């Protein structure tokens, strides 16, 4: 795996660092019920951005394809984490029963 630095990769790399720091700070103050889904959301966005930065810095197609697959894992999890965060933030977490939650988490695995 060979990489070269491009200025195009700088913005996703900065985004990954900022969202990882935001996730860490939120985890330290996790007394709010919406904090755990927000931590999951920011971690997924951080992985997505980091994968994008490495994809843009890849020299060969195989390496870029590896990072695209890493990005895909986090991309499909973002809507689920976003929904869970919004339900927790609006205090409607009980609206999502266990079967619905399991089915929502199975969709990204497919």
Short mmCIF file of N, CA and C in Angstrom, two decimals:
data_model
loop_
_atom_site.label_atom_id
_atom_site.label_comp_id
_atom_site.label_asym_id
_atom_site.label_seq_id
_atom_site.Cartn_x
_atom_site.Cartn_y
_atom_site.Cartn_z
N UNK A 1 0.84 -1.17 0.00
CA UNK A 1 0.00 0.00 0.00
C UNK A 1 0.89 1.24 0.00
N UNK A 2 0.85 1.93 -1.10
CA UNK A 2 1.62 3.15 -1.21
C UNK A 2 0.68 4.34 -1.29
N UNK A 3 1.09 5.40 -0.64
CA UNK A 3 0.27 6.61 -0.59
C UNK A 3 1.11 7.81 -0.99
N UNK A 4 0.47 8.83 -1.47
CA UNK A 4 1.11 10.11 -1.68
C UNK A 4 0.15 11.19 -1.19
N UNK A 5 0.72 12.22 -0.63
CA UNK A 5 -0.10 13.27 -0.05
C UNK A 5 -0.65 14.17 -1.14
N UNK A 6 -1.94 14.41 -1.07
CA UNK A 6 -2.57 15.38 -1.97
C UNK A 6 -3.33 16.39 -1.12
N UNK A 7 -3.49 17.55 -1.66
CA UNK A 7 -4.26 18.56 -0.93
C UNK A 7 -5.74 18.20 -0.87
N UNK A 8 -6.18 17.35 -1.79
CA UNK A 8 -7.58 16.90 -1.76
C UNK A 8 -7.87 16.06 -0.52
N UNK A 9 -6.85 15.39 0.00
CA UNK A 9 -7.04 14.53 1.16
C UNK A 9 -6.98 15.31 2.47
N UNK A 10 -6.57 16.55 2.41
CA UNK A 10 -6.42 17.34 3.63
C UNK A 10 -7.76 17.63 4.31
N UNK A 11 -8.76 17.99 3.56
CA UNK A 11 -10.07 18.31 4.15
C UNK A 11 -10.73 17.08 4.81
N UNK A 12 -10.78 15.91 4.15
CA UNK A 12 -11.35 14.75 4.86
C UNK A 12 -10.52 14.34 6.07
N UNK A 13 -9.21 14.53 6.01
CA UNK A 13 -8.37 14.20 7.16
C UNK A 13 -8.67 15.12 8.34
N UNK A 14 -8.83 16.40 8.07
CA UNK A 14 -9.20 17.35 9.13
C UNK A 14 -10.58 17.03 9.69
N UNK A 15 -11.50 16.65 8.82
CA UNK A 15 -12.84 16.28 9.27
C UNK A 15 -12.79 15.05 10.17
N UNK A 16 -11.96 14.08 9.81
CA UNK A 16 -11.83 12.87 10.63
C UNK A 16 -11.28 13.20 12.01
N UNK A 17 -10.31 14.07 12.07
CA UNK A 17 -9.72 14.45 13.36
C UNK A 17 -10.73 15.20 14.22
N UNK A 18 -11.42 16.15 13.63
CA UNK A 18 -12.38 16.96 14.39
C UNK A 18 -13.53 16.09 14.90
N UNK A 19 -14.06 15.22 14.07
CA UNK A 19 -15.17 14.37 14.52
C UNK A 19 -14.72 13.34 15.55
N UNK A 20 -13.49 12.86 15.44
CA UNK A 20 -12.97 11.94 16.46
C UNK A 20 -12.82 12.66 17.80
N UNK A 21 -12.32 13.89 17.78
CA UNK A 21 -12.22 14.66 19.02
C UNK A 21 -13.60 14.98 19.60
N UNK A 22 -14.54 15.29 18.74
CA UNK A 22 -15.91 15.55 19.18
C UNK A 22 -16.52 14.30 19.81
N UNK A 23 -16.25 13.16 19.22
CA UNK A 23 -16.74 11.90 19.77
C UNK A 23 -16.13 11.62 21.14
N UNK A 24 -14.84 11.88 21.28
CA UNK A 24 -14.16 11.67 22.56
C UNK A 24 -14.73 12.59 23.64
N UNK A 25 -14.90 13.85 23.32
CA UNK A 25 -15.43 14.80 24.31
C UNK A 25 -16.88 14.46 24.68
N UNK A 26 -17.65 14.02 23.73
CA UNK A 26 -19.03 13.63 24.02
C UNK A 26 -19.07 12.39 24.90
N UNK A 27 -18.17 11.46 24.66
CA UNK A 27 -18.13 10.24 25.46
C UNK A 27 -17.76 10.56 26.91
N UNK A 28 -16.91 11.55 27.11
CA UNK A 28 -16.54 11.94 28.47
C UNK A 28 -17.73 12.53 29.23
N UNK A 29 -18.65 13.14 28.53
CA UNK A 29 -19.84 13.76 29.14
C UNK A 29 -21.09 13.04 28.66
N UNK A 30 -21.18 11.77 28.95
CA UNK A 30 -22.25 10.95 28.37
C UNK A 30 -23.48 10.81 29.27
N UNK A 31 -23.74 11.77 30.12
CA UNK A 31 -24.92 11.67 30.99
C UNK A 31 -26.22 11.90 30.21
N UNK A 32 -26.17 12.59 29.11
CA UNK A 32 -27.35 12.83 28.28
C UNK A 32 -27.73 11.55 27.54
N UNK A 33 -29.01 11.21 27.45
CA UNK A 33 -29.40 9.98 26.75
C UNK A 33 -29.08 9.98 25.26
N UNK A 34 -28.93 11.15 24.67
CA UNK A 34 -28.61 11.23 23.24
C UNK A 34 -27.12 11.11 22.97
N UNK A 35 -26.31 11.05 24.02
CA UNK A 35 -24.85 11.01 23.82
C UNK A 35 -24.35 9.72 23.17
N UNK A 36 -24.75 8.52 23.61
CA UNK A 36 -24.22 7.32 22.96
C UNK A 36 -24.52 7.22 21.46
N UNK A 37 -25.75 7.53 21.01
CA UNK A 37 -25.96 7.52 19.56
C UNK A 37 -25.15 8.60 18.84
N UNK A 38 -24.95 9.75 19.49
CA UNK A 38 -24.15 10.81 18.87
C UNK A 38 -22.69 10.39 18.76
N UNK A 39 -22.20 9.69 19.77
CA UNK A 39 -20.82 9.17 19.70
C UNK A 39 -20.70 8.18 18.55
N UNK A 40 -21.68 7.31 18.41
CA UNK A 40 -21.65 6.35 17.30
C UNK A 40 -21.68 7.07 15.96
N UNK A 41 -22.51 8.09 15.85
CA UNK A 41 -22.61 8.86 14.61
C UNK A 41 -21.29 9.55 14.28
N UNK A 42 -20.69 10.21 15.26
CA UNK A 42 -19.44 10.92 14.98
C UNK A 42 -18.29 9.96 14.70
N UNK A 43 -18.28 8.80 15.34
CA UNK A 43 -17.24 7.81 15.03
C UNK A 43 -17.40 7.28 13.61
N UNK A 44 -18.63 7.03 13.20
CA UNK A 44 -18.86 6.57 11.83
C UNK A 44 -18.47 7.63 10.80
N UNK A 45 -18.77 8.88 11.09
CA UNK A 45 -18.37 9.96 10.18
C UNK A 45 -16.85 10.10 10.16
N UNK A 46 -16.22 9.89 11.30
CA UNK A 46 -14.76 9.96 11.36
C UNK A 46 -14.12 8.84 10.53
N UNK A 47 -14.65 7.64 10.63
CA UNK A 47 -14.13 6.52 9.83
C UNK A 47 -14.37 6.77 8.35
N UNK A 48 -15.53 7.29 8.03
CA UNK A 48 -15.87 7.62 6.64
C UNK A 48 -14.88 8.65 6.08
N UNK A 49 -14.61 9.70 6.84
CA UNK A 49 -13.70 10.75 6.38
C UNK A 49 -12.27 10.25 6.29
N UNK A 50 -11.86 9.45 7.26
CA UNK A 50 -10.50 8.90 7.22
C UNK A 50 -10.32 7.97 6.03
N UNK A 51 -11.33 7.14 5.78
CA UNK A 51 -11.28 6.27 4.60
C UNK A 51 -11.23 7.07 3.31
N UNK A 52 -11.97 8.17 3.27
CA UNK A 52 -11.96 9.02 2.09
C UNK A 52 -10.59 9.67 1.90
N UNK A 53 -9.97 10.10 2.97
CA UNK A 53 -8.64 10.71 2.88
C UNK A 53 -7.62 9.71 2.36
N UNK A 54 -7.66 8.49 2.88
CA UNK A 54 -6.72 7.47 2.41
C UNK A 54 -7.04 7.02 0.98
N UNK A 55 -8.31 7.02 0.64
CA UNK A 55 -8.68 6.68 -0.74
C UNK A 55 -8.11 7.70 -1.72
N UNK A 56 -8.22 8.97 -1.37
CA UNK A 56 -7.70 10.03 -2.24
C UNK A 56 -6.18 10.04 -2.30
N UNK A 57 -5.53 9.47 -1.28
CA UNK A 57 -4.07 9.44 -1.24
C UNK A 57 -3.48 8.15 -1.80
N UNK A 58 -4.31 7.23 -2.22
CA UNK A 58 -3.83 5.93 -2.69
C UNK A 58 -3.18 6.06 -4.06
N UNK A 59 -2.13 5.26 -4.26
CA UNK A 59 -1.44 5.27 -5.54
C UNK A 59 -2.00 4.25 -6.52
N UNK A 60 -2.51 3.13 -6.01
CA UNK A 60 -3.01 2.10 -6.93
C UNK A 60 -4.49 1.83 -6.66
N UNK A 61 -5.09 1.15 -7.60
CA UNK A 61 -6.54 0.92 -7.55
C UNK A 61 -6.91 -0.04 -6.43
N UNK A 62 -6.08 -1.04 -6.17
CA UNK A 62 -6.39 -2.02 -5.13
C UNK A 62 -6.45 -1.36 -3.75
N UNK A 63 -5.53 -0.47 -3.49
CA UNK A 63 -5.54 0.24 -2.21
C UNK A 63 -6.74 1.17 -2.11
N UNK A 64 -7.04 1.86 -3.18
CA UNK A 64 -8.21 2.75 -3.19
C UNK A 64 -9.49 1.95 -2.98
N UNK A 65 -9.57 0.77 -3.59
CA UNK A 65 -10.76 -0.06 -3.44
C UNK A 65 -10.90 -0.56 -2.01
N UNK A 66 -9.78 -0.87 -1.35
CA UNK A 66 -9.83 -1.26 0.06
C UNK A 66 -10.43 -0.14 0.91
N UNK A 67 -9.99 1.08 0.68
CA UNK A 67 -10.49 2.20 1.46
C UNK A 67 -11.93 2.54 1.11
N UNK A 68 -12.35 2.27 -0.11
CA UNK A 68 -13.76 2.45 -0.47
C UNK A 68 -14.62 1.48 0.33
N UNK A 69 -14.14 0.25 0.51
CA UNK A 69 -14.90 -0.72 1.32
C UNK A 69 -14.96 -0.30 2.78
N UNK A 70 -13.87 0.28 3.30
CA UNK A 70 -13.90 0.79 4.67
C UNK A 70 -14.92 1.93 4.79
N UNK A 71 -14.93 2.80 3.81
CA UNK A 71 -15.91 3.89 3.80
C UNK A 71 -17.33 3.35 3.77
N UNK A 72 -17.56 2.33 2.97
CA UNK A 72 -18.91 1.80 2.81
C UNK A 72 -19.46 1.27 4.13
N UNK A 73 -18.61 0.64 4.92
CA UNK A 73 -19.06 0.11 6.21
C UNK A 73 -19.59 1.23 7.08
N UNK A 74 -18.91 2.36 7.07
CA UNK A 74 -19.38 3.46 7.91
C UNK A 74 -20.54 4.22 7.26
N UNK A 75 -20.56 4.31 5.94
CA UNK A 75 -21.63 5.05 5.26
C UNK A 75 -22.99 4.42 5.54
N UNK A 76 -23.06 3.10 5.52
CA UNK A 76 -24.36 2.46 5.72
C UNK A 76 -24.80 2.51 7.18
N UNK A 77 -23.88 2.77 8.10
CA UNK A 77 -24.25 2.88 9.50
C UNK A 77 -24.69 4.27 9.92
N UNK A 78 -24.34 5.27 9.14
CA UNK A 78 -24.66 6.66 9.50
C UNK A 78 -26.17 6.90 9.60
N UNK A 79 -27.00 6.47 8.65
CA UNK A 79 -28.45 6.73 8.79
C UNK A 79 -29.06 6.07 10.03
N UNK A 80 -28.59 4.88 10.37
CA UNK A 80 -29.12 4.20 11.56
C UNK A 80 -28.73 4.97 12.81
N UNK A 81 -27.46 5.37 12.89
CA UNK A 81 -27.01 6.14 14.05
C UNK A 81 -27.72 7.49 14.12
N UNK A 82 -27.96 8.09 12.98
CA UNK A 82 -28.67 9.38 12.94
C UNK A 82 -30.10 9.21 13.46
N UNK A 83 -30.78 8.17 13.02
CA UNK A 83 -32.15 7.92 13.48
C UNK A 83 -32.18 7.67 14.99
N UNK A 84 -31.25 6.85 15.48
CA UNK A 84 -31.21 6.58 16.92
C UNK A 84 -30.92 7.84 17.72
N UNK A 85 -30.04 8.70 17.19
CA UNK A 85 -29.74 9.94 17.88
C UNK A 85 -30.96 10.86 17.91
N UNK A 86 -31.66 10.95 16.79
CA UNK A 86 -32.84 11.82 16.75
C UNK A 86 -33.95 11.30 17.66
N UNK A 87 -34.12 9.99 17.72
CA UNK A 87 -35.13 9.43 18.62
C UNK A 87 -34.76 9.67 20.08
N UNK A 88 -33.48 9.55 20.41
CA UNK A 88 -33.05 9.81 21.78
C UNK A 88 -33.14 11.29 22.11
N UNK A 89 -32.80 12.14 21.16
CA UNK A 89 -32.84 13.58 21.39
C UNK A 89 -34.26 14.08 21.57
N UNK A 90 -35.19 13.53 20.82
CA UNK A 90 -36.59 13.94 20.94
C UNK A 90 -37.35 13.15 22.00
N UNK A 91 -36.62 12.35 22.75
CA UNK A 91 -37.18 11.54 23.84
C UNK A 91 -38.27 10.59 23.35
N UNK A 92 -38.09 10.05 22.17
CA UNK A 92 -39.03 9.06 21.61
C UNK A 92 -38.34 7.73 21.39
N UNK A 93 -37.38 7.44 22.20
CA UNK A 93 -36.61 6.21 22.03
C UNK A 93 -37.49 4.97 22.20
N UNK A 94 -38.53 5.09 22.98
CA UNK A 94 -39.43 3.94 23.17
C UNK A 94 -40.24 3.63 21.92
N UNK A 95 -40.29 4.56 20.99
CA UNK A 95 -41.03 4.32 19.74
C UNK A 95 -40.36 3.25 18.90
N UNK A 96 -39.11 3.01 19.16
CA UNK A 96 -38.36 2.01 18.40
C UNK A 96 -38.25 0.74 19.23
N UNK A 97 -39.04 -0.26 18.89
CA UNK A 97 -39.03 -1.51 19.65
C UNK A 97 -37.82 -2.35 19.27
N UNK A 98 -37.59 -3.39 20.02
CA UNK A 98 -36.42 -4.24 19.79
C UNK A 98 -36.42 -4.89 18.40
N UNK A 99 -37.54 -5.42 17.90
CA UNK A 99 -37.51 -5.98 16.54
C UNK A 99 -37.18 -4.95 15.47
N UNK A 100 -37.70 -3.72 15.63
CA UNK A 100 -37.37 -2.67 14.66
C UNK A 100 -35.90 -2.29 14.74
N UNK A 101 -35.37 -2.24 15.94
CA UNK A 101 -33.96 -1.91 16.10
C UNK A 101 -33.07 -2.97 15.47
N UNK A 102 -33.41 -4.23 15.68
CA UNK A 102 -32.63 -5.32 15.08
C UNK A 102 -32.72 -5.26 13.56
N UNK A 103 -33.92 -5.00 13.04
CA UNK A 103 -34.04 -4.92 11.58
C UNK A 103 -33.29 -3.72 11.02
N UNK A 104 -33.25 -2.61 11.75
CA UNK A 104 -32.48 -1.45 11.29
C UNK A 104 -30.98 -1.75 11.29
N UNK A 105 -30.53 -2.50 12.27
CA UNK A 105 -29.11 -2.83 12.34
C UNK A 105 -28.72 -3.92 11.35
N UNK A 106 -29.69 -4.71 10.89
CA UNK A 106 -29.39 -5.74 9.90
C UNK A 106 -29.22 -5.17 8.50
N UNK A 107 -29.88 -4.07 8.22
CA UNK A 107 -29.79 -3.47 6.88
C UNK A 107 -28.36 -3.12 6.51
N UNK A 108 -27.57 -2.48 7.37
CA UNK A 108 -26.18 -2.21 6.99
C UNK A 108 -25.32 -3.46 6.82
N UNK A 109 -25.70 -4.55 7.46
CA UNK A 109 -24.91 -5.77 7.33
C UNK A 109 -25.10 -6.45 5.99
N UNK A 110 -26.21 -6.17 5.34
CA UNK A 110 -26.48 -6.78 4.03
C UNK A 110 -25.72 -6.05 3.01
#
